[in-house]
Amino acid sequence: MSFLHLERSYQAMKNLREIFALKKEELGVVSYLTIVIVLTSSTTIFFLENPAQPKVFSSIGTCSWWAIETITSLGYGDIVPITAAGRAFSSLLALWGIILFTIPGAILGSGFIEVMLKKQEKKSEQALEESIRISLTRAFSNTAFTDLDSPGTTHTISVPASAFLTPAASSSFSSPAHPIKCLQDQVNRLTTTQLQLQVQLSRQESQLQTIMTLLEKTLAQSRPTDTG
């Protein structure tokens, strides 16, 4: 249990889990290929060396142990081929083992780079989003509208900063009770702001229609005078 607790505490172990999860298909292919090579090489060496050394290469299982030793370059020396064909095959298998065991390292290395790039991109996106929200807060915190009913009078709509800032950046969201409630509050603030802007826009449109009506009446009254 202490090991599991220690494993959760380190970000490196989390990154390693992400790498294995990201590259599980590639690692699965390499594992399958390794099993196929071990079985194929053990069967081949059995037929090559069993006639010359029936006690040494006595079974496929023993030959599998020899294949693993050769592929991993352990070379214990307890099982050694003596025929020319067996030695030639052993040399080829040893060279192939070097190539085979470099593949997992390359896969894990590429996975590590991908995980780090994804985390860096996520941080950049969060920083950009925060910058945009701060800019929106500064732009809409005090928005002034001119009242056509009273020339020279302006109305200011103050949009709360919490309508744009994230919970981490807004003091009102410093300790939210629940992420869903926090999101609902933020949506409510945005909705309220939108309604305020719509009301102000409706007033502006109503005032504009009133002015247009007055202009039309004035033009209609002035036409007979001009004709006379």
PDB file of C-alpha atoms in Angstrom:
ATOM      1  CA  MET A   1       0.000   0.000   0.000  1.00  0.00           C
ATOM      2  CA  SER A   2       2.858   2.386   0.764  1.00  0.00           C
ATOM      3  CA  PHE A   3       4.283   1.760  -2.703  1.00  0.00           C
ATOM      4  CA  LEU A   4       0.938   2.612  -4.296  1.00  0.00           C
ATOM      5  CA  HIS A   5       0.726   5.786  -2.235  1.00  0.00           C
ATOM      6  CA  LEU A   6       4.256   6.702  -3.301  1.00  0.00           C
ATOM      7  CA  GLU A   7       3.394   5.989  -6.914  1.00  0.00           C
ATOM      8  CA  ARG A   8       0.440   8.360  -6.806  1.00  0.00           C
ATOM      9  CA  SER A   9       2.582  11.089  -5.304  1.00  0.00           C
ATOM     10  CA  TYR A  10       5.032  11.399  -8.151  1.00  0.00           C
ATOM     11  CA  GLN A  11       4.124  13.092 -11.395  1.00  0.00           C
ATOM     12  CA  ALA A  12       6.743  11.015 -13.200  1.00  0.00           C
ATOM     13  CA  MET A  13       4.792   7.833 -12.557  1.00  0.00           C
ATOM     14  CA  LYS A  14       1.649   9.506 -13.854  1.00  0.00           C
ATOM     15  CA  ASN A  15       3.497  10.506 -16.989  1.00  0.00           C
ATOM     16  CA  LEU A  16       4.743   6.941 -17.383  1.00  0.00           C
ATOM     17  CA  ARG A  17       1.200   5.594 -17.140  1.00  0.00           C
ATOM     18  CA  GLU A  18       0.089   8.056 -19.781  1.00  0.00           C
ATOM     19  CA  ILE A  19       2.943   6.994 -22.049  1.00  0.00           C
ATOM     20  CA  PHE A  20       2.074   3.304 -21.749  1.00  0.00           C
ATOM     21  CA  ALA A  21      -1.607   4.070 -22.321  1.00  0.00           C
ATOM     22  CA  LEU A  22      -0.750   6.166 -25.373  1.00  0.00           C
ATOM     23  CA  LYS A  23       1.586   3.575 -26.899  1.00  0.00           C
ATOM     24  CA  LYS A  24      -0.167   0.396 -25.812  1.00  0.00           C
ATOM     25  CA  GLU A  25      -0.946  -0.649 -29.381  1.00  0.00           C
ATOM     26  CA  GLU A  26       2.656  -0.266 -30.554  1.00  0.00           C
ATOM     27  CA  LEU A  27       3.982  -2.062 -27.478  1.00  0.00           C
ATOM     28  CA  GLY A  28       1.430  -4.807 -28.043  1.00  0.00           C
ATOM     29  CA  VAL A  29       2.682  -5.290 -31.598  1.00  0.00           C
ATOM     30  CA  VAL A  30       6.288  -5.513 -30.379  1.00  0.00           C
ATOM     31  CA  SER A  31       5.317  -8.028 -27.692  1.00  0.00           C
ATOM     32  CA  TYR A  32       3.449 -10.143 -30.226  1.00  0.00           C
ATOM     33  CA  LEU A  33       6.412  -9.993 -32.611  1.00  0.00           C
ATOM     34  CA  THR A  34       8.780 -11.054 -29.820  1.00  0.00           C
ATOM     35  CA  ILE A  35       6.634 -14.070 -28.946  1.00  0.00           C
ATOM     36  CA  VAL A  36       6.465 -15.108 -32.593  1.00  0.00           C
ATOM     37  CA  ILE A  37      10.248 -14.817 -32.984  1.00  0.00           C
ATOM     38  CA  VAL A  38      10.911 -16.833 -29.809  1.00  0.00           C
ATOM     39  CA  LEU A  39       8.574 -19.642 -30.859  1.00  0.00           C
ATOM     40  CA  THR A  40       9.851 -19.688 -34.437  1.00  0.00           C
ATOM     41  CA  SER A  41      13.522 -19.632 -33.472  1.00  0.00           C
ATOM     42  CA  SER A  42      13.089 -22.285 -30.770  1.00  0.00           C
ATOM     43  CA  THR A  43      11.362 -24.596 -33.234  1.00  0.00           C
ATOM     44  CA  THR A  44      14.026 -23.972 -35.885  1.00  0.00           C
ATOM     45  CA  ILE A  45      16.972 -24.589 -33.549  1.00  0.00           C
ATOM     46  CA  PHE A  46      15.303 -27.737 -32.251  1.00  0.00           C
ATOM     47  CA  PHE A  47      15.296 -29.282 -35.713  1.00  0.00           C
ATOM     48  CA  LEU A  48      18.836 -28.035 -36.409  1.00  0.00           C
ATOM     49  CA  GLU A  49      20.520 -29.136 -33.161  1.00  0.00           C
ATOM     50  CA  ASN A  50      18.421 -31.983 -31.788  1.00  0.00           C
ATOM     51  CA  PRO A  51      19.969 -34.626 -34.059  1.00  0.00           C
ATOM     52  CA  ALA A  52      23.486 -33.583 -32.957  1.00  0.00           C
ATOM     53  CA  GLN A  53      22.678 -32.855 -29.284  1.00  0.00           C
ATOM     54  CA  PRO A  54      19.507 -34.702 -28.304  1.00  0.00           C
ATOM     55  CA  LYS A  55      20.174 -34.253 -24.579  1.00  0.00           C
ATOM     56  CA  VAL A  56      20.930 -30.522 -24.772  1.00  0.00           C
ATOM     57  CA  PHE A  57      18.221 -29.451 -27.221  1.00  0.00           C
ATOM     58  CA  SER A  58      15.768 -31.985 -25.901  1.00  0.00           C
ATOM     59  CA  SER A  59      12.472 -30.089 -26.219  1.00  0.00           C
ATOM     60  CA  ILE A  60      10.843 -26.964 -27.590  1.00  0.00           C
ATOM     61  CA  GLY A  61      10.726 -25.531 -24.066  1.00  0.00           C
ATOM     62  CA  THR A  62      14.486 -25.886 -23.643  1.00  0.00           C
ATOM     63  CA  CYS A  63      15.012 -24.374 -27.068  1.00  0.00           C
ATOM     64  CA  SER A  64      12.767 -21.464 -26.077  1.00  0.00           C
ATOM     65  CA  TRP A  65      15.062 -20.792 -23.126  1.00  0.00           C
ATOM     66  CA  TRP A  66      18.010 -20.779 -25.539  1.00  0.00           C
ATOM     67  CA  ALA A  67      16.138 -18.384 -27.859  1.00  0.00           C
ATOM     68  CA  ILE A  68      15.467 -15.937 -25.021  1.00  0.00           C
ATOM     69  CA  GLU A  69      19.120 -16.079 -23.961  1.00  0.00           C
ATOM     70  CA  THR A  70      20.246 -15.377 -27.506  1.00  0.00           C
ATOM     71  CA  ILE A  71      17.771 -12.576 -28.245  1.00  0.00           C
ATOM     72  CA  THR A  72      18.545 -10.752 -24.991  1.00  0.00           C
ATOM     73  CA  SER A  73      22.322 -11.338 -25.426  1.00  0.00           C
ATOM     74  CA  LEU A  74      22.600 -12.946 -21.977  1.00  0.00           C
ATOM     75  CA  GLY A  75      24.811 -15.786 -23.200  1.00  0.00           C
ATOM     76  CA  TYR A  76      24.860 -18.023 -20.124  1.00  0.00           C
ATOM     77  CA  GLY A  77      26.584 -20.738 -22.136  1.00  0.00           C
ATOM     78  CA  ASP A  78      24.538 -23.605 -20.713  1.00  0.00           C
ATOM     79  CA  ILE A  79      23.036 -24.352 -24.146  1.00  0.00           C
ATOM     80  CA  VAL A  80      25.337 -23.893 -27.142  1.00  0.00           C
ATOM     81  CA  PRO A  81      24.771 -24.999 -30.753  1.00  0.00           C
ATOM     82  CA  ILE A  82      27.619 -26.966 -32.325  1.00  0.00           C
ATOM     83  CA  THR A  83      26.462 -27.439 -35.911  1.00  0.00           C
ATOM     84  CA  ALA A  84      27.294 -24.913 -38.619  1.00  0.00           C
ATOM     85  CA  ALA A  85      23.636 -24.313 -39.412  1.00  0.00           C
ATOM     86  CA  GLY A  86      22.810 -23.871 -35.731  1.00  0.00           C
ATOM     87  CA  ARG A  87      25.618 -21.362 -35.194  1.00  0.00           C
ATOM     88  CA  ALA A  88      24.672 -19.394 -38.303  1.00  0.00           C
ATOM     89  CA  PHE A  89      21.067 -19.256 -37.170  1.00  0.00           C
ATOM     90  CA  SER A  90      22.180 -18.212 -33.673  1.00  0.00           C
ATOM     91  CA  SER A  91      24.220 -15.344 -35.116  1.00  0.00           C
ATOM     92  CA  LEU A  92      21.276 -14.067 -37.136  1.00  0.00           C
ATOM     93  CA  LEU A  93      18.985 -14.347 -34.115  1.00  0.00           C
ATOM     94  CA  ALA A  94      21.432 -12.421 -31.911  1.00  0.00           C
ATOM     95  CA  LEU A  95      21.657  -9.602 -34.459  1.00  0.00           C
ATOM     96  CA  TRP A  96      17.877  -9.507 -34.778  1.00  0.00           C
ATOM     97  CA  GLY A  97      17.594  -9.365 -30.983  1.00  0.00           C
ATOM     98  CA  ILE A  98      19.625  -6.137 -30.918  1.00  0.00           C
ATOM     99  CA  ILE A  99      17.227  -4.567 -33.400  1.00  0.00           C
ATOM    100  CA  LEU A 100      14.172  -5.943 -31.634  1.00  0.00           C
ATOM    101  CA  PHE A 101      15.036  -4.495 -28.235  1.00  0.00           C
ATOM    102  CA  THR A 102      15.712  -1.009 -29.582  1.00  0.00           C
ATOM    103  CA  ILE A 103      12.125  -0.711 -30.823  1.00  0.00           C
ATOM    104  CA  PRO A 104      10.437  -0.439 -27.369  1.00  0.00           C
ATOM    105  CA  GLY A 105      12.888   2.267 -26.344  1.00  0.00           C
ATOM    106  CA  ALA A 106      12.091   4.290 -29.447  1.00  0.00           C
ATOM    107  CA  ILE A 107       8.351   3.832 -28.879  1.00  0.00           C
ATOM    108  CA  LEU A 108       8.541   4.941 -25.239  1.00  0.00           C
ATOM    109  CA  GLY A 109      10.763   7.879 -26.184  1.00  0.00           C
ATOM    110  CA  SER A 110       8.289   9.122 -28.783  1.00  0.00           C
ATOM    111  CA  GLY A 111       5.447   8.619 -26.303  1.00  0.00           C
ATOM    112  CA  PHE A 112       7.275  10.713 -23.708  1.00  0.00           C
ATOM    113  CA  ILE A 113       7.731  13.530 -26.218  1.00  0.00           C
ATOM    114  CA  GLU A 114       4.048  13.401 -27.225  1.00  0.00           C
ATOM    115  CA  VAL A 115       2.860  13.512 -23.605  1.00  0.00           C
ATOM    116  CA  MET A 116       5.110  16.462 -22.806  1.00  0.00           C
ATOM    117  CA  LEU A 117       3.977  18.330 -25.927  1.00  0.00           C
ATOM    118  CA  LYS A 118       0.313  17.742 -25.076  1.00  0.00           C
ATOM    119  CA  LYS A 119       0.807  19.098 -21.568  1.00  0.00           C
ATOM    120  CA  GLN A 120       2.660  22.111 -22.917  1.00  0.00           C
ATOM    121  CA  GLU A 121      -0.118  22.773 -25.439  1.00  0.00           C
ATOM    122  CA  LYS A 122      -2.720  22.459 -22.681  1.00  0.00           C
ATOM    123  CA  LYS A 123      -0.868  25.001 -20.546  1.00  0.00           C
ATOM    124  CA  SER A 124      -0.589  27.360 -23.515  1.00  0.00           C
ATOM    125  CA  GLU A 125      -4.317  27.038 -24.257  1.00  0.00           C
ATOM    126  CA  GLN A 126      -5.193  27.735 -20.632  1.00  0.00           C
ATOM    127  CA  ALA A 127      -2.934  30.782 -20.577  1.00  0.00           C
ATOM    128  CA  LEU A 128      -4.459  32.065 -23.832  1.00  0.00           C
ATOM    129  CA  GLU A 129      -7.997  31.485 -22.560  1.00  0.00           C
ATOM    130  CA  GLU A 130      -7.209  33.313 -19.336  1.00  0.00           C
ATOM    131  CA  SER A 131      -5.697  36.204 -21.280  1.00  0.00           C
ATOM    132  CA  ILE A 132      -8.805  36.459 -23.479  1.00  0.00           C
ATOM    133  CA  ARG A 133     -11.111  36.448 -20.475  1.00  0.00           C
ATOM    134  CA  ILE A 134      -9.093  39.127 -18.738  1.00  0.00           C
ATOM    135  CA  SER A 135      -9.222  41.223 -21.909  1.00  0.00           C
ATOM    136  CA  LEU A 136     -12.996  40.771 -22.107  1.00  0.00           C
ATOM    137  CA  THR A 137     -13.313  41.785 -18.479  1.00  0.00           C
ATOM    138  CA  ARG A 138     -11.372  44.973 -19.082  1.00  0.00           C
ATOM    139  CA  ALA A 139     -13.331  45.736 -22.251  1.00  0.00           C
ATOM    140  CA  PHE A 140     -16.817  45.171 -20.839  1.00  0.00           C
ATOM    141  CA  SER A 141     -16.366  46.069 -17.187  1.00  0.00           C
ATOM    142  CA  ASN A 142     -17.664  49.597 -17.835  1.00  0.00           C
ATOM    143  CA  THR A 143     -19.668  49.875 -21.063  1.00  0.00           C
ATOM    144  CA  ALA A 144     -21.315  53.253 -21.686  1.00  0.00           C
ATOM    145  CA  PHE A 145     -24.474  53.838 -23.762  1.00  0.00           C
ATOM    146  CA  THR A 146     -25.918  57.208 -24.760  1.00  0.00           C
ATOM    147  CA  ASP A 147     -29.522  57.884 -23.765  1.00  0.00           C
ATOM    148  CA  LEU A 148     -31.397  59.487 -26.679  1.00  0.00           C
ATOM    149  CA  ASP A 149     -34.203  60.651 -24.377  1.00  0.00           C
ATOM    150  CA  SER A 150     -31.738  62.825 -22.505  1.00  0.00           C
ATOM    151  CA  PRO A 151     -28.994  64.079 -24.842  1.00  0.00           C
ATOM    152  CA  GLY A 152     -25.641  64.266 -23.181  1.00  0.00           C
ATOM    153  CA  THR A 153     -26.585  61.597 -20.652  1.00  0.00           C
ATOM    154  CA  THR A 154     -24.847  58.257 -20.707  1.00  0.00           C
ATOM    155  CA  HIS A 155     -25.682  55.043 -18.921  1.00  0.00           C
ATOM    156  CA  THR A 156     -22.936  52.718 -17.803  1.00  0.00           C
ATOM    157  CA  ILE A 157     -23.461  48.987 -17.493  1.00  0.00           C
ATOM    158  CA  SER A 158     -20.913  47.346 -15.237  1.00  0.00           C
ATOM    159  CA  VAL A 159     -20.236  43.741 -16.094  1.00  0.00           C
ATOM    160  CA  PRO A 160     -18.823  41.792 -13.149  1.00  0.00           C
ATOM    161  CA  ALA A 161     -15.364  40.375 -13.670  1.00  0.00           C
ATOM    162  CA  SER A 162     -16.551  36.997 -12.476  1.00  0.00           C
ATOM    163  CA  ALA A 163     -18.691  36.739 -15.601  1.00  0.00           C
ATOM    164  CA  PHE A 164     -15.556  36.257 -17.662  1.00  0.00           C
ATOM    165  CA  LEU A 165     -12.871  35.035 -15.286  1.00  0.00           C
ATOM    166  CA  THR A 166     -12.324  31.431 -14.384  1.00  0.00           C
ATOM    167  CA  PRO A 167     -12.869  30.254 -10.795  1.00  0.00           C
ATOM    168  CA  ALA A 168      -9.113  30.329 -10.242  1.00  0.00           C
ATOM    169  CA  ALA A 169      -8.819  33.932 -11.405  1.00  0.00           C
ATOM    170  CA  SER A 170     -11.948  35.380  -9.799  1.00  0.00           C
ATOM    171  CA  SER A 171     -12.079  36.017  -6.071  1.00  0.00           C
ATOM    172  CA  SER A 172     -15.758  35.179  -5.972  1.00  0.00           C
ATOM    173  CA  PHE A 173     -14.895  31.711  -7.190  1.00  0.00           C
ATOM    174  CA  SER A 174     -11.954  31.187  -4.870  1.00  0.00           C
ATOM    175  CA  SER A 175     -13.504  28.203  -3.125  1.00  0.00           C
ATOM    176  CA  PRO A 176     -16.486  26.861  -5.083  1.00  0.00           C
ATOM    177  CA  ALA A 177     -18.615  24.263  -3.386  1.00  0.00           C
ATOM    178  CA  HIS A 178     -18.947  22.206  -6.527  1.00  0.00           C
ATOM    179  CA  PRO A 179     -17.635  22.582 -10.103  1.00  0.00           C
ATOM    180  CA  ILE A 180     -21.143  22.257 -11.564  1.00  0.00           C
ATOM    181  CA  LYS A 181     -22.512  24.970  -9.271  1.00  0.00           C
ATOM    182  CA  CYS A 182     -19.555  27.163 -10.172  1.00  0.00           C
ATOM    183  CA  LEU A 183     -20.294  26.693 -13.858  1.00  0.00           C
ATOM    184  CA  GLN A 184     -23.989  27.435 -13.325  1.00  0.00           C
ATOM    185  CA  ASP A 185     -23.160  30.663 -11.500  1.00  0.00           C
ATOM    186  CA  GLN A 186     -20.877  31.724 -14.302  1.00  0.00           C
ATOM    187  CA  VAL A 187     -23.562  30.980 -16.910  1.00  0.00           C
ATOM    188  CA  ASN A 188     -26.116  32.942 -14.871  1.00  0.00           C
ATOM    189  CA  ARG A 189     -23.817  35.952 -14.763  1.00  0.00           C
ATOM    190  CA  LEU A 190     -23.261  35.808 -18.497  1.00  0.00           C
ATOM    191  CA  THR A 191     -27.013  35.484 -19.065  1.00  0.00           C
ATOM    192  CA  THR A 192     -27.714  38.484 -16.842  1.00  0.00           C
ATOM    193  CA  THR A 193     -25.152  40.538 -18.703  1.00  0.00           C
ATOM    194  CA  GLN A 194     -26.652  39.543 -22.035  1.00  0.00           C
ATOM    195  CA  LEU A 195     -30.145  40.486 -20.863  1.00  0.00           C
ATOM    196  CA  GLN A 196     -28.907  43.890 -19.716  1.00  0.00           C
ATOM    197  CA  LEU A 197     -27.350  44.525 -23.089  1.00  0.00           C
ATOM    198  CA  GLN A 198     -30.512  43.392 -24.872  1.00  0.00           C
ATOM    199  CA  VAL A 199     -32.657  45.741 -22.765  1.00  0.00           C
ATOM    200  CA  GLN A 200     -30.364  48.640 -23.544  1.00  0.00           C
ATOM    201  CA  LEU A 201     -30.423  47.762 -27.238  1.00  0.00           C
ATOM    202  CA  SER A 202     -34.227  47.606 -27.205  1.00  0.00           C
ATOM    203  CA  ARG A 203     -34.367  51.062 -25.660  1.00  0.00           C
ATOM    204  CA  GLN A 204     -32.049  52.394 -28.330  1.00  0.00           C
ATOM    205  CA  GLU A 205     -34.192  50.850 -31.077  1.00  0.00           C
ATOM    206  CA  SER A 206     -37.374  52.265 -29.542  1.00  0.00           C
ATOM    207  CA  GLN A 207     -35.858  55.720 -29.351  1.00  0.00           C
ATOM    208  CA  LEU A 208     -34.678  55.448 -32.941  1.00  0.00           C
ATOM    209  CA  GLN A 209     -38.166  54.478 -34.112  1.00  0.00           C
ATOM    210  CA  THR A 210     -39.639  57.448 -32.237  1.00  0.00           C
ATOM    211  CA  ILE A 211     -37.216  59.805 -33.953  1.00  0.00           C
ATOM    212  CA  MET A 212     -38.018  58.305 -37.360  1.00  0.00           C
ATOM    213  CA  THR A 213     -41.750  58.729 -36.707  1.00  0.00           C
ATOM    214  CA  LEU A 214     -41.273  62.373 -35.750  1.00  0.00           C
ATOM    215  CA  LEU A 215     -39.214  62.979 -38.875  1.00  0.00           C
ATOM    216  CA  GLU A 216     -41.884  61.410 -41.062  1.00  0.00           C
ATOM    217  CA  LYS A 217     -44.610  63.560 -39.474  1.00  0.00           C
ATOM    218  CA  THR A 218     -42.504  66.683 -39.918  1.00  0.00           C
ATOM    219  CA  LEU A 219     -41.883  65.887 -43.566  1.00  0.00           C
ATOM    220  CA  ALA A 220     -45.569  65.130 -44.131  1.00  0.00           C
ATOM    221  CA  GLN A 221     -46.597  68.466 -42.615  1.00  0.00           C
ATOM    222  CA  SER A 222     -44.033  70.426 -44.589  1.00  0.00           C
ATOM    223  CA  ARG A 223     -45.016  69.068 -48.019  1.00  0.00           C
ATOM    224  CA  PRO A 224     -48.302  71.094 -48.472  1.00  0.00           C
ATOM    225  CA  THR A 225     -46.511  74.274 -47.447  1.00  0.00           C
ATOM    226  CA  ASP A 226     -43.776  73.700 -50.013  1.00  0.00           C
ATOM    227  CA  THR A 227     -46.386  73.012 -52.719  1.00  0.00           C
ATOM    228  CA  GLY A 228     -48.316  76.197 -51.959  1.00  0.00           C
TER     229      GLY A 228
END
